[in-house]
PDB file of C-alpha atoms and ligand atoms in Angstrom:
ATOM      1  CA  MET A1280      24.436  -4.541   6.033  1.00  0.00           C
ATOM      2  CA  LEU A1281      21.903  -4.563   3.181  1.00  0.00           C
ATOM      3  CA  GLU A1282      22.772  -4.812  -0.462  1.00  0.00           C
ATOM      4  CA  VAL A1283      20.115  -4.713  -3.158  1.00  0.00           C
ATOM      5  CA  SER A1284      21.307  -5.582  -6.661  1.00  0.00           C
ATOM      6  CA  ASP A1285      19.465  -5.185  -9.967  1.00  0.00           C
ATOM      7  CA  LEU A1286      16.119  -5.673  -8.270  1.00  0.00           C
ATOM      8  CA  VAL A1287      13.081  -5.956 -10.515  1.00  0.00           C
ATOM      9  CA  SER A1288       9.507  -6.328  -9.262  1.00  0.00           C
ATOM     10  CA  GLY A1289       6.020  -5.113  -9.997  1.00  0.00           C
ATOM     11  CA  TYR A1290       2.350  -5.948 -10.132  1.00  0.00           C
ATOM     12  CA  GLY A1291       0.845  -8.133 -12.848  1.00  0.00           C
ATOM     13  CA  LYS A1292       2.157  -7.031 -16.186  1.00  0.00           C
ATOM     14  CA  SER A1293       3.575  -3.775 -14.924  1.00  0.00           C
ATOM     15  CA  GLU A1294       7.180  -3.596 -13.925  1.00  0.00           C
ATOM     16  CA  VAL A1295       7.689  -0.981 -11.218  1.00  0.00           C
ATOM     17  CA  LEU A1296      11.262  -1.491 -10.034  1.00  0.00           C
ATOM     18  CA  ARG A1297      13.659  -1.408 -12.940  1.00  0.00           C
ATOM     19  CA  GLU A1298      16.946  -2.860 -11.818  1.00  0.00           C
ATOM     20  CA  ILE A1299      17.388  -1.044  -8.557  1.00  0.00           C
ATOM     21  CA  SER A1300      20.732  -1.315  -6.790  1.00  0.00           C
ATOM     22  CA  LEU A1301      21.522   0.262  -3.442  1.00  0.00           C
ATOM     23  CA  LYS A1302      23.427  -0.299  -0.211  1.00  0.00           C
ATOM     24  CA  VAL A1303      22.706   0.452   3.394  1.00  0.00           C
ATOM     25  CA  VAL A1304      25.817   0.631   5.576  1.00  0.00           C
ATOM     26  CA  LYS A1305      25.532  -0.715   9.104  1.00  0.00           C
ATOM     27  CA  GLY A1306      24.854   1.969  11.704  1.00  0.00           C
ATOM     28  CA  GLN A1307      23.662   4.583   9.226  1.00  0.00           C
ATOM     29  CA  ILE A1308      20.361   6.234   8.442  1.00  0.00           C
ATOM     30  CA  VAL A1309      19.781   6.044   4.700  1.00  0.00           C
ATOM     31  CA  THR A1310      16.935   7.871   3.019  1.00  0.00           C
ATOM     32  CA  ILE A1311      15.177   7.299  -0.262  1.00  0.00           C
ATOM     33  CA  ILE A1312      13.372  10.318  -1.624  1.00  0.00           C
ATOM     34  CA  GLY A1313      11.302  10.620  -4.762  1.00  0.00           C
ATOM     35  CA  PRO A1314       7.920  11.663  -6.134  1.00  0.00           C
ATOM     36  CA  ASN A1315       4.585   9.832  -5.837  1.00  0.00           C
ATOM     37  CA  GLY A1316       4.542   6.639  -7.816  1.00  0.00           C
ATOM     38  CA  ALA A1317       8.339   6.358  -8.070  1.00  0.00           C
ATOM     39  CA  GLY A1318       8.172   2.857  -6.596  1.00  0.00           C
ATOM     40  CA  LYS A1319       9.500   3.568  -3.104  1.00  0.00           C
ATOM     41  CA  THR A1320       6.847   1.536  -1.297  1.00  0.00           C
ATOM     42  CA  THR A1321       7.202  -1.214  -3.892  1.00  0.00           C
ATOM     43  CA  LEU A1322      10.930  -1.300  -3.156  1.00  0.00           C
ATOM     44  CA  PHE A1323      10.336  -1.696   0.588  1.00  0.00           C
ATOM     45  CA  ARG A1324       7.688  -4.370   0.016  1.00  0.00           C
ATOM     46  CA  THR A1325      10.119  -6.287  -2.173  1.00  0.00           C
ATOM     47  CA  ILE A1326      12.996  -5.983   0.323  1.00  0.00           C
ATOM     48  CA  PHE A1327      10.649  -7.236   3.054  1.00  0.00           C
ATOM     49  CA  GLY A1328       9.367 -10.135   0.929  1.00  0.00           C
ATOM     50  CA  LEU A1329       5.755  -9.020   0.551  1.00  0.00           C
ATOM     51  CA  LEU A1330       6.326  -8.860  -3.203  1.00  0.00           C
ATOM     52  CA  PRO A1331       8.519 -11.362  -5.041  1.00  0.00           C
ATOM     53  CA  ALA A1332      11.724 -10.225  -6.696  1.00  0.00           C
ATOM     54  CA  ARG A1333      11.427 -10.993 -10.406  1.00  0.00           C
ATOM     55  CA  LYS A1334      15.122 -10.457 -10.888  1.00  0.00           C
ATOM     56  CA  GLY A1335      18.020  -9.396  -8.726  1.00  0.00           C
ATOM     57  CA  THR A1336      18.937 -10.061  -5.124  1.00  0.00           C
ATOM     58  CA  VAL A1337      18.389  -8.762  -1.614  1.00  0.00           C
ATOM     59  CA  VAL A1338      21.429  -9.635   0.475  1.00  0.00           C
ATOM     60  CA  PHE A1339      21.273  -8.973   4.222  1.00  0.00           C
ATOM     61  CA  GLU A1340      24.400  -9.473   6.304  1.00  0.00           C
ATOM     62  CA  GLY A1341      25.871 -11.637   3.576  1.00  0.00           C
ATOM     63  CA  GLU A1342      22.821 -13.867   3.128  1.00  0.00           C
ATOM     64  CA  ASP A1343      20.603 -13.806   0.041  1.00  0.00           C
ATOM     65  CA  LEU A1344      17.028 -13.395   1.305  1.00  0.00           C
ATOM     66  CA  SER A1345      15.397 -13.006  -2.109  1.00  0.00           C
ATOM     67  CA  LYS A1346      13.413 -16.223  -1.919  1.00  0.00           C
ATOM     68  CA  LEU A1347      12.451 -16.096   1.779  1.00  0.00           C
ATOM     69  CA  PRO A1348       8.990 -15.158   3.101  1.00  0.00           C
ATOM     70  CA  PRO A1349       8.568 -12.021   5.275  1.00  0.00           C
ATOM     71  CA  LEU A1350       8.507 -13.986   8.542  1.00  0.00           C
ATOM     72  CA  ALA A1351      11.959 -15.402   7.856  1.00  0.00           C
ATOM     73  CA  ARG A1352      13.213 -11.901   7.115  1.00  0.00           C
ATOM     74  CA  ILE A1353      11.772 -10.617  10.414  1.00  0.00           C
ATOM     75  CA  GLN A1354      13.564 -13.456  12.195  1.00  0.00           C
ATOM     76  CA  ARG A1355      16.823 -12.316  10.634  1.00  0.00           C
ATOM     77  CA  GLY A1356      16.373  -8.841  12.083  1.00  0.00           C
ATOM     78  CA  ILE A1357      14.459  -6.802   9.506  1.00  0.00           C
ATOM     79  CA  ALA A1358      11.326  -4.802  10.331  1.00  0.00           C
ATOM     80  CA  LEU A1359       9.055  -2.695   8.144  1.00  0.00           C
ATOM     81  CA  VAL A1360       6.862   0.189   9.229  1.00  0.00           C
ATOM     82  CA  PRO A1361       4.436   0.351   6.315  1.00  0.00           C
ATOM     83  CA  GLN A1362       3.127   3.530   4.756  1.00  0.00           C
ATOM     84  CA  GLY A1363      -0.193   4.827   6.054  1.00  0.00           C
ATOM     85  CA  ARG A1364      -0.056   3.885   9.733  1.00  0.00           C
ATOM     86  CA  ALA A1365      -1.591   0.446   9.508  1.00  0.00           C
ATOM     87  CA  VAL A1366      -2.500  -0.182  13.144  1.00  0.00           C
ATOM     88  CA  PHE A1367      -4.933  -2.954  14.057  1.00  0.00           C
ATOM     89  CA  PRO A1368      -7.747  -0.494  14.820  1.00  0.00           C
ATOM     90  CA  ASP A1369      -9.870  -2.737  17.032  1.00  0.00           C
ATOM     91  CA  LEU A1370      -6.997  -3.918  19.183  1.00  0.00           C
ATOM     92  CA  SER A1371      -5.670  -1.899  22.105  1.00  0.00           C
ATOM     93  CA  VAL A1372      -2.300  -0.173  22.012  1.00  0.00           C
ATOM     94  CA  LEU A1373      -0.890  -2.938  24.199  1.00  0.00           C
ATOM     95  CA  GLU A1374      -2.284  -5.697  21.960  1.00  0.00           C
ATOM     96  CA  ASN A1375      -0.845  -3.975  18.876  1.00  0.00           C
ATOM     97  CA  MET A1376       2.558  -3.932  20.553  1.00  0.00           C
ATOM     98  CA  GLU A1377       2.246  -7.613  21.467  1.00  0.00           C
ATOM     99  CA  MET A1378       1.450  -8.448  17.834  1.00  0.00           C
ATOM    100  CA  GLY A1379       4.800  -6.930  16.890  1.00  0.00           C
ATOM    101  CA  ALA A1380       6.557  -9.337  19.227  1.00  0.00           C
ATOM    102  CA  TYR A1381       5.131 -12.588  17.893  1.00  0.00           C
ATOM    103  CA  THR A1382       8.535 -13.759  16.688  1.00  0.00           C
ATOM    104  CA  VAL A1383      10.049 -13.209  20.148  1.00  0.00           C
ATOM    105  CA  LYS A1384       9.462 -16.246  22.346  1.00  0.00           C
ATOM    106  CA  ASP A1385      11.025 -15.024  25.589  1.00  0.00           C
ATOM    107  CA  LYS A1386       8.265 -13.271  27.590  1.00  0.00           C
ATOM    108  CA  LYS A1387      10.752 -11.390  29.734  1.00  0.00           C
ATOM    109  CA  GLN A1388      12.428  -9.998  26.641  1.00  0.00           C
ATOM    110  CA  VAL A1389       9.045  -8.890  25.302  1.00  0.00           C
ATOM    111  CA  GLN A1390       8.383  -7.073  28.564  1.00  0.00           C
ATOM    112  CA  GLU A1391      11.778  -5.384  28.491  1.00  0.00           C
ATOM    113  CA  THR A1392      11.380  -4.268  24.894  1.00  0.00           C
ATOM    114  CA  MET A1393       7.927  -2.929  25.672  1.00  0.00           C
ATOM    115  CA  GLU A1394       9.350  -0.877  28.544  1.00  0.00           C
ATOM    116  CA  LYS A1395      11.935   0.601  26.173  1.00  0.00           C
ATOM    117  CA  CYS A1396       9.215   1.484  23.675  1.00  0.00           C
ATOM    118  CA  TYR A1397       7.140   3.180  26.376  1.00  0.00           C
ATOM    119  CA  HIS A1398      10.233   5.096  27.347  1.00  0.00           C
ATOM    120  CA  LEU A1399      10.655   6.270  23.736  1.00  0.00           C
ATOM    121  CA  PHE A1400       6.964   7.095  23.350  1.00  0.00           C
ATOM    122  CA  PRO A1401       5.516   7.874  26.815  1.00  0.00           C
ATOM    123  CA  VAL A1402       2.126   8.699  25.298  1.00  0.00           C
ATOM    124  CA  LEU A1403       1.725   5.033  24.343  1.00  0.00           C
ATOM    125  CA  ARG A1404       2.015   4.018  27.992  1.00  0.00           C
ATOM    126  CA  GLU A1405      -0.709   6.484  28.908  1.00  0.00           C
ATOM    127  CA  ARG A1406      -2.909   5.028  26.176  1.00  0.00           C
ATOM    128  CA  MET A1407      -2.033   1.374  26.668  1.00  0.00           C
ATOM    129  CA  LYS A1408      -5.652   0.248  26.967  1.00  0.00           C
ATOM    130  CA  GLN A1409      -7.100   2.557  24.322  1.00  0.00           C
ATOM    131  CA  ARG A1410      -8.315   1.123  21.014  1.00  0.00           C
ATOM    132  CA  ALA A1411      -5.611   1.879  18.441  1.00  0.00           C
ATOM    133  CA  GLY A1412      -8.157   3.105  15.885  1.00  0.00           C
ATOM    134  CA  THR A1413      -9.080   5.986  18.188  1.00  0.00           C
ATOM    135  CA  LEU A1414      -5.520   7.325  18.533  1.00  0.00           C
ATOM    136  CA  SER A1415      -4.553  10.526  16.728  1.00  0.00           C
ATOM    137  CA  GLY A1416      -2.589  10.202  13.488  1.00  0.00           C
ATOM    138  CA  GLY A1417       0.672  11.045  15.209  1.00  0.00           C
ATOM    139  CA  GLU A1418       0.050   8.579  18.020  1.00  0.00           C
ATOM    140  CA  GLN A1419      -0.739   5.870  15.467  1.00  0.00           C
ATOM    141  CA  GLN A1420       2.563   6.584  13.724  1.00  0.00           C
ATOM    142  CA  MET A1421       4.365   6.200  17.056  1.00  0.00           C
ATOM    143  CA  LEU A1422       2.508   2.963  17.660  1.00  0.00           C
ATOM    144  CA  VAL A1423       3.481   1.406  14.331  1.00  0.00           C
ATOM    145  CA  ILE A1424       7.117   2.332  14.970  1.00  0.00           C
ATOM    146  CA  ALA A1425       6.939   0.865  18.479  1.00  0.00           C
ATOM    147  CA  ARG A1426       5.231  -2.256  17.125  1.00  0.00           C
ATOM    148  CA  ALA A1427       8.056  -2.733  14.617  1.00  0.00           C
ATOM    149  CA  LEU A1428      10.643  -2.296  17.388  1.00  0.00           C
ATOM    150  CA  MET A1429       8.952  -5.075  19.383  1.00  0.00           C
ATOM    151  CA  SER A1430      10.469  -7.665  17.018  1.00  0.00           C
ATOM    152  CA  LYS A1431      13.912  -6.393  18.133  1.00  0.00           C
ATOM    153  CA  PRO A1432      15.123  -5.586  14.624  1.00  0.00           C
ATOM    154  CA  ARG A1433      18.668  -4.635  13.692  1.00  0.00           C
ATOM    155  CA  PHE A1434      17.474  -3.046  10.457  1.00  0.00           C
ATOM    156  CA  LEU A1435      14.353  -0.900  10.366  1.00  0.00           C
ATOM    157  CA  MET A1436      12.583   0.329   7.244  1.00  0.00           C
ATOM    158  CA  LEU A1437      10.222   3.292   7.665  1.00  0.00           C
ATOM    159  CA  ASP A1438       7.866   4.186   4.825  1.00  0.00           C
ATOM    160  CA  GLU A1439       6.960   7.895   5.033  1.00  0.00           C
ATOM    161  CA  PRO A1440       6.899   8.422   8.795  1.00  0.00           C
ATOM    162  CA  SER A1441       6.020  12.119   8.355  1.00  0.00           C
ATOM    163  CA  LEU A1442       2.983  11.636   6.133  1.00  0.00           C
ATOM    164  CA  GLY A1443      -0.060  13.564   7.370  1.00  0.00           C
ATOM    165  CA  ILE A1444       1.485  14.535  10.698  1.00  0.00           C
ATOM    166  CA  SER A1445       1.894  18.019  12.151  1.00  0.00           C
ATOM    167  CA  PRO A1446       5.367  19.593  11.824  1.00  0.00           C
ATOM    168  CA  ARG A1447       5.864  19.500  15.588  1.00  0.00           C
ATOM    169  CA  LEU A1448       5.195  15.777  15.783  1.00  0.00           C
ATOM    170  CA  VAL A1449       7.321  15.126  12.709  1.00  0.00           C
ATOM    171  CA  LYS A1450      10.237  16.751  14.544  1.00  0.00           C
ATOM    172  CA  GLU A1451       9.576  14.606  17.581  1.00  0.00           C
ATOM    173  CA  ILE A1452       9.392  11.413  15.548  1.00  0.00           C
ATOM    174  CA  PHE A1453      12.645  12.213  13.780  1.00  0.00           C
ATOM    175  CA  LYS A1454      14.305  12.913  17.133  1.00  0.00           C
ATOM    176  CA  THR A1455      13.254   9.438  18.202  1.00  0.00           C
ATOM    177  CA  ILE A1456      14.535   7.965  14.937  1.00  0.00           C
ATOM    178  CA  ASP A1457      17.909   9.625  15.633  1.00  0.00           C
ATOM    179  CA  ALA A1458      17.881   8.268  19.166  1.00  0.00           C
ATOM    180  CA  ILE A1459      17.186   4.662  18.201  1.00  0.00           C
ATOM    181  CA  ASN A1460      19.845   4.886  15.499  1.00  0.00           C
ATOM    182  CA  LYS A1461      22.511   6.218  17.884  1.00  0.00           C
ATOM    183  CA  ASP A1462      21.651   4.633  21.219  1.00  0.00           C
ATOM    184  CA  ARG A1463      20.705   1.201  19.980  1.00  0.00           C
ATOM    185  CA  ASN A1464      22.870   1.086  16.909  1.00  0.00           C
ATOM    186  CA  LEU A1465      19.830   0.336  14.784  1.00  0.00           C
ATOM    187  CA  THR A1466      20.418   0.729  11.065  1.00  0.00           C
ATOM    188  CA  ILE A1467      17.559   2.584   9.398  1.00  0.00           C
ATOM    189  CA  CYS A1468      16.313   3.062   5.865  1.00  0.00           C
ATOM    190  CA  LEU A1469      13.543   5.583   5.443  1.00  0.00           C
ATOM    191  CA  VAL A1470      11.413   6.691   2.556  1.00  0.00           C
ATOM    192  CA  GLU A1471      10.311  10.306   2.689  1.00  0.00           C
ATOM    193  CA  GLN A1472       8.590  12.880   0.556  1.00  0.00           C
ATOM    194  CA  ASN A1473       9.677  15.503   3.037  1.00  0.00           C
ATOM    195  CA  ALA A1474      13.195  15.711   1.630  1.00  0.00           C
ATOM    196  CA  ASN A1475      14.219  18.555   3.908  1.00  0.00           C
ATOM    197  CA  ILE A1476      13.813  16.658   7.107  1.00  0.00           C
ATOM    198  CA  ALA A1477      14.976  13.333   5.655  1.00  0.00           C
ATOM    199  CA  LEU A1478      18.257  14.771   4.367  1.00  0.00           C
ATOM    200  CA  LYS A1479      18.818  16.590   7.643  1.00  0.00           C
ATOM    201  CA  HIS A1480      18.644  13.379   9.663  1.00  0.00           C
ATOM    202  CA  ALA A1481      20.133  10.776   7.316  1.00  0.00           C
ATOM    203  CA  HIS A1482      23.768  10.051   6.483  1.00  0.00           C
ATOM    204  CA  PHE A1483      23.290   8.896   2.906  1.00  0.00           C
ATOM    205  CA  GLY A1484      20.509   9.266   0.375  1.00  0.00           C
ATOM    206  CA  TYR A1485      19.095   7.982  -2.883  1.00  0.00           C
ATOM    207  CA  VAL A1486      16.762   9.781  -5.249  1.00  0.00           C
ATOM    208  CA  MET A1487      14.355   7.383  -6.906  1.00  0.00           C
ATOM    209  CA  GLU A1488      12.306   8.278  -9.984  1.00  0.00           C
ATOM    210  CA  GLY A1489      10.378   6.028 -12.334  1.00  0.00           C
ATOM    211  CA  GLY A1490      11.494   2.825 -10.627  1.00  0.00           C
ATOM    212  CA  GLN A1491      15.178   3.672 -10.876  1.00  0.00           C
ATOM    213  CA  ILE A1492      17.847   5.296  -8.729  1.00  0.00           C
ATOM    214  CA  ARG A1493      18.685   8.618 -10.383  1.00  0.00           C
ATOM    215  CA  ILE A1494      21.054  10.234  -7.894  1.00  0.00           C
ATOM    216  CA  SER A1495      22.889   8.988  -4.821  1.00  0.00           C
ATOM    217  CA  GLY A1496      25.336  10.478  -2.375  1.00  0.00           C
ATOM    218  CA  SER A1497      25.985  11.629   1.162  1.00  0.00           C
ATOM    219  CA  THR A1498      23.166  13.822   2.406  1.00  0.00           C
ATOM    220  CA  GLN A1499      25.557  16.766   2.307  1.00  0.00           C
ATOM    221  CA  GLU A1500      26.195  16.107  -1.387  1.00  0.00           C
ATOM    222  CA  LEU A1501      22.496  15.730  -2.110  1.00  0.00           C
ATOM    223  CA  MET A1502      21.623  18.938  -0.305  1.00  0.00           C
ATOM    224  CA  ASN A1503      24.098  20.766  -2.543  1.00  0.00           C
ATOM    225  CA  ASP A1504      23.020  19.015  -5.737  1.00  0.00           C
ATOM    226  CA  GLU A1505      21.259  21.465  -8.056  1.00  0.00           C
ATOM    227  CA  ARG A1506      18.798  18.838  -9.315  1.00  0.00           C
ATOM    228  CA  VAL A1507      17.848  17.847  -5.762  1.00  0.00           C
ATOM    229  CA  LYS A1508      17.599  21.468  -4.659  1.00  0.00           C
ATOM    230  CA  HIS A1509      15.362  22.305  -7.574  1.00  0.00           C
ATOM    231  CA  ALA A1510      13.077  19.263  -7.519  1.00  0.00           C
ATOM    232  CA  TYR A1511      12.922  18.343  -3.833  1.00  0.00           C
ATOM    233  CA  LEU A1512      14.084  21.177  -1.621  1.00  0.00           C
ATOM    234  CA  GLY A1513      12.672  24.034  -3.687  1.00  0.00           C
ATOM    235  CA  LYS A1514       9.465  25.355  -2.305  1.00  0.00           C
ATOM    236  CA  ARG A1515       9.130  23.434   0.903  1.00  0.00           C
ATOM    237  CA  GLU A1516       9.478  25.281   4.146  1.00  0.00           C
ATOM    238  CA  SER A1517      12.438  23.980   6.001  1.00  0.00           C
ATOM    239  CA  GLN A1518      11.628  22.182   9.230  1.00  0.00           C
TER     240      GLN A1518
HETATM  241  N1  ATP B1603      -1.076  -3.252  -5.450  1.00  0.00           N
HETATM  242  C1  ATP B1603      -0.768  -2.655  -6.595  1.00  0.00           C
HETATM  243  N2  ATP B1603      -1.243  -3.135  -7.772  1.00  0.00           N
HETATM  244  C2  ATP B1603      -0.922  -2.540  -8.942  1.00  0.00           C
HETATM  245  N3  ATP B1603      -0.133  -1.463  -9.061  1.00  0.00           N
HETATM  246  C3  ATP B1603       0.367  -0.951  -7.945  1.00  0.00           C
HETATM  247  C4  ATP B1603       0.085  -1.506  -6.650  1.00  0.00           C
HETATM  248  N4  ATP B1603       0.720  -0.781  -5.721  1.00  0.00           N
HETATM  249  C5  ATP B1603       1.388   0.197  -6.388  1.00  0.00           C
HETATM  250  N5  ATP B1603       1.178   0.103  -7.720  1.00  0.00           N
HETATM  251  C6  ATP B1603       1.754   0.983  -8.760  1.00  0.00           C
HETATM  252  O1  ATP B1603       3.169   0.911  -8.680  1.00  0.00           O
HETATM  253  C7  ATP B1603       3.741   2.206  -8.897  1.00  0.00           C
HETATM  254  C8  ATP B1603       4.656   2.558  -7.739  1.00  0.00           C
HETATM  255  O2  ATP B1603       3.885   2.675  -6.556  1.00  0.00           O
HETATM  256  P1  ATP B1603       4.526   2.865  -5.121  1.00  0.00           P
HETATM  257  O3  ATP B1603       3.430   2.799  -4.141  1.00  0.00           O
HETATM  258  O4  ATP B1603       5.657   1.928  -4.965  1.00  0.00           O
HETATM  259  O5  ATP B1603       5.114   4.341  -5.230  1.00  0.00           O
HETATM  260  P2  ATP B1603       5.682   5.299  -4.126  1.00  0.00           P
HETATM  261  O6  ATP B1603       6.970   5.829  -4.638  1.00  0.00           O
HETATM  262  O7  ATP B1603       5.692   4.625  -2.807  1.00  0.00           O
HETATM  263  O8  ATP B1603       4.621   6.491  -4.116  1.00  0.00           O
HETATM  264  P3  ATP B1603       4.065   7.374  -2.896  1.00  0.00           P
HETATM  265  O9  ATP B1603       5.106   8.422  -2.657  1.00  0.00           O
HETATM  266  O10 ATP B1603       2.813   7.970  -3.437  1.00  0.00           O
HETATM  267  O11 ATP B1603       3.843   6.483  -1.727  1.00  0.00           O
HETATM  268  C9  ATP B1603       2.578   3.163  -9.100  1.00  0.00           C
HETATM  269  O12 ATP B1603       2.431   3.373 -10.474  1.00  0.00           O
HETATM  270  C10 ATP B1603       1.398   2.425  -8.510  1.00  0.00           C
HETATM  271  O13 ATP B1603       0.214   2.764  -9.188  1.00  0.00           O
HETATM  272 MG1   MG B1604       4.825   4.953  -1.043  1.00  0.00          MG
END
């Protein structure tokens, strides 16, 4: 579904991604794990078009998107949930959700998608009128996922959905991620520092360090890989 080849990008003079290549197979959950500063967010921003690719290509369903702006990528079925729960704090939950649907013209479709999102995250229905900035961290994470789903994507990128959220809520969010992957056949790529939970839920994984892919394999292979065990699964409590 997605094929990234020899992708290079960065900020100013610094080159962060150093010829990254990876694939996301349709229908799968693929995870990218790696330490702070590895370039995971930079990779997502480049795939989404928020940062230009200096070299290499981003091919989605056979089409090279490398030169297209983010809006055109959303229209082709890609959505990004950015790191750090960037809700529009002064808008209500409902208004945040509507913002996610600005590429969908059909009002009835918007309504239907919103119903599905409320079904996935009932707490958002309860808080529909509440200002998004006053939601708890976990609720904000649910809202940014729901907002991304409002554009009816076929490929969803999630940047650290577990960051700063209680273990119980993390479990719940990952259950929902599983559900949207299976029930709606949504292909998902997620960046995580919580390697335990990411490898448990994904089908395939990449380990990214210093702007490069160091290790890749099925999640089963990665969980048994001594380097992964030592560096990423070592001291964390399993969840
Ligand atoms: N806007 C920016 N301007 C300049 N440098 C940046 C910018 N954003 C990120 N960087 C640098 O790019 C490198 C990769 O950052 P990035 O955010 O992609 O890492 P990451 O793997 O997502 O880390 P984390 O796990 O902490 O989120 C870092 O060295 C960072 O300082
Ligand atoms: Mg990041």
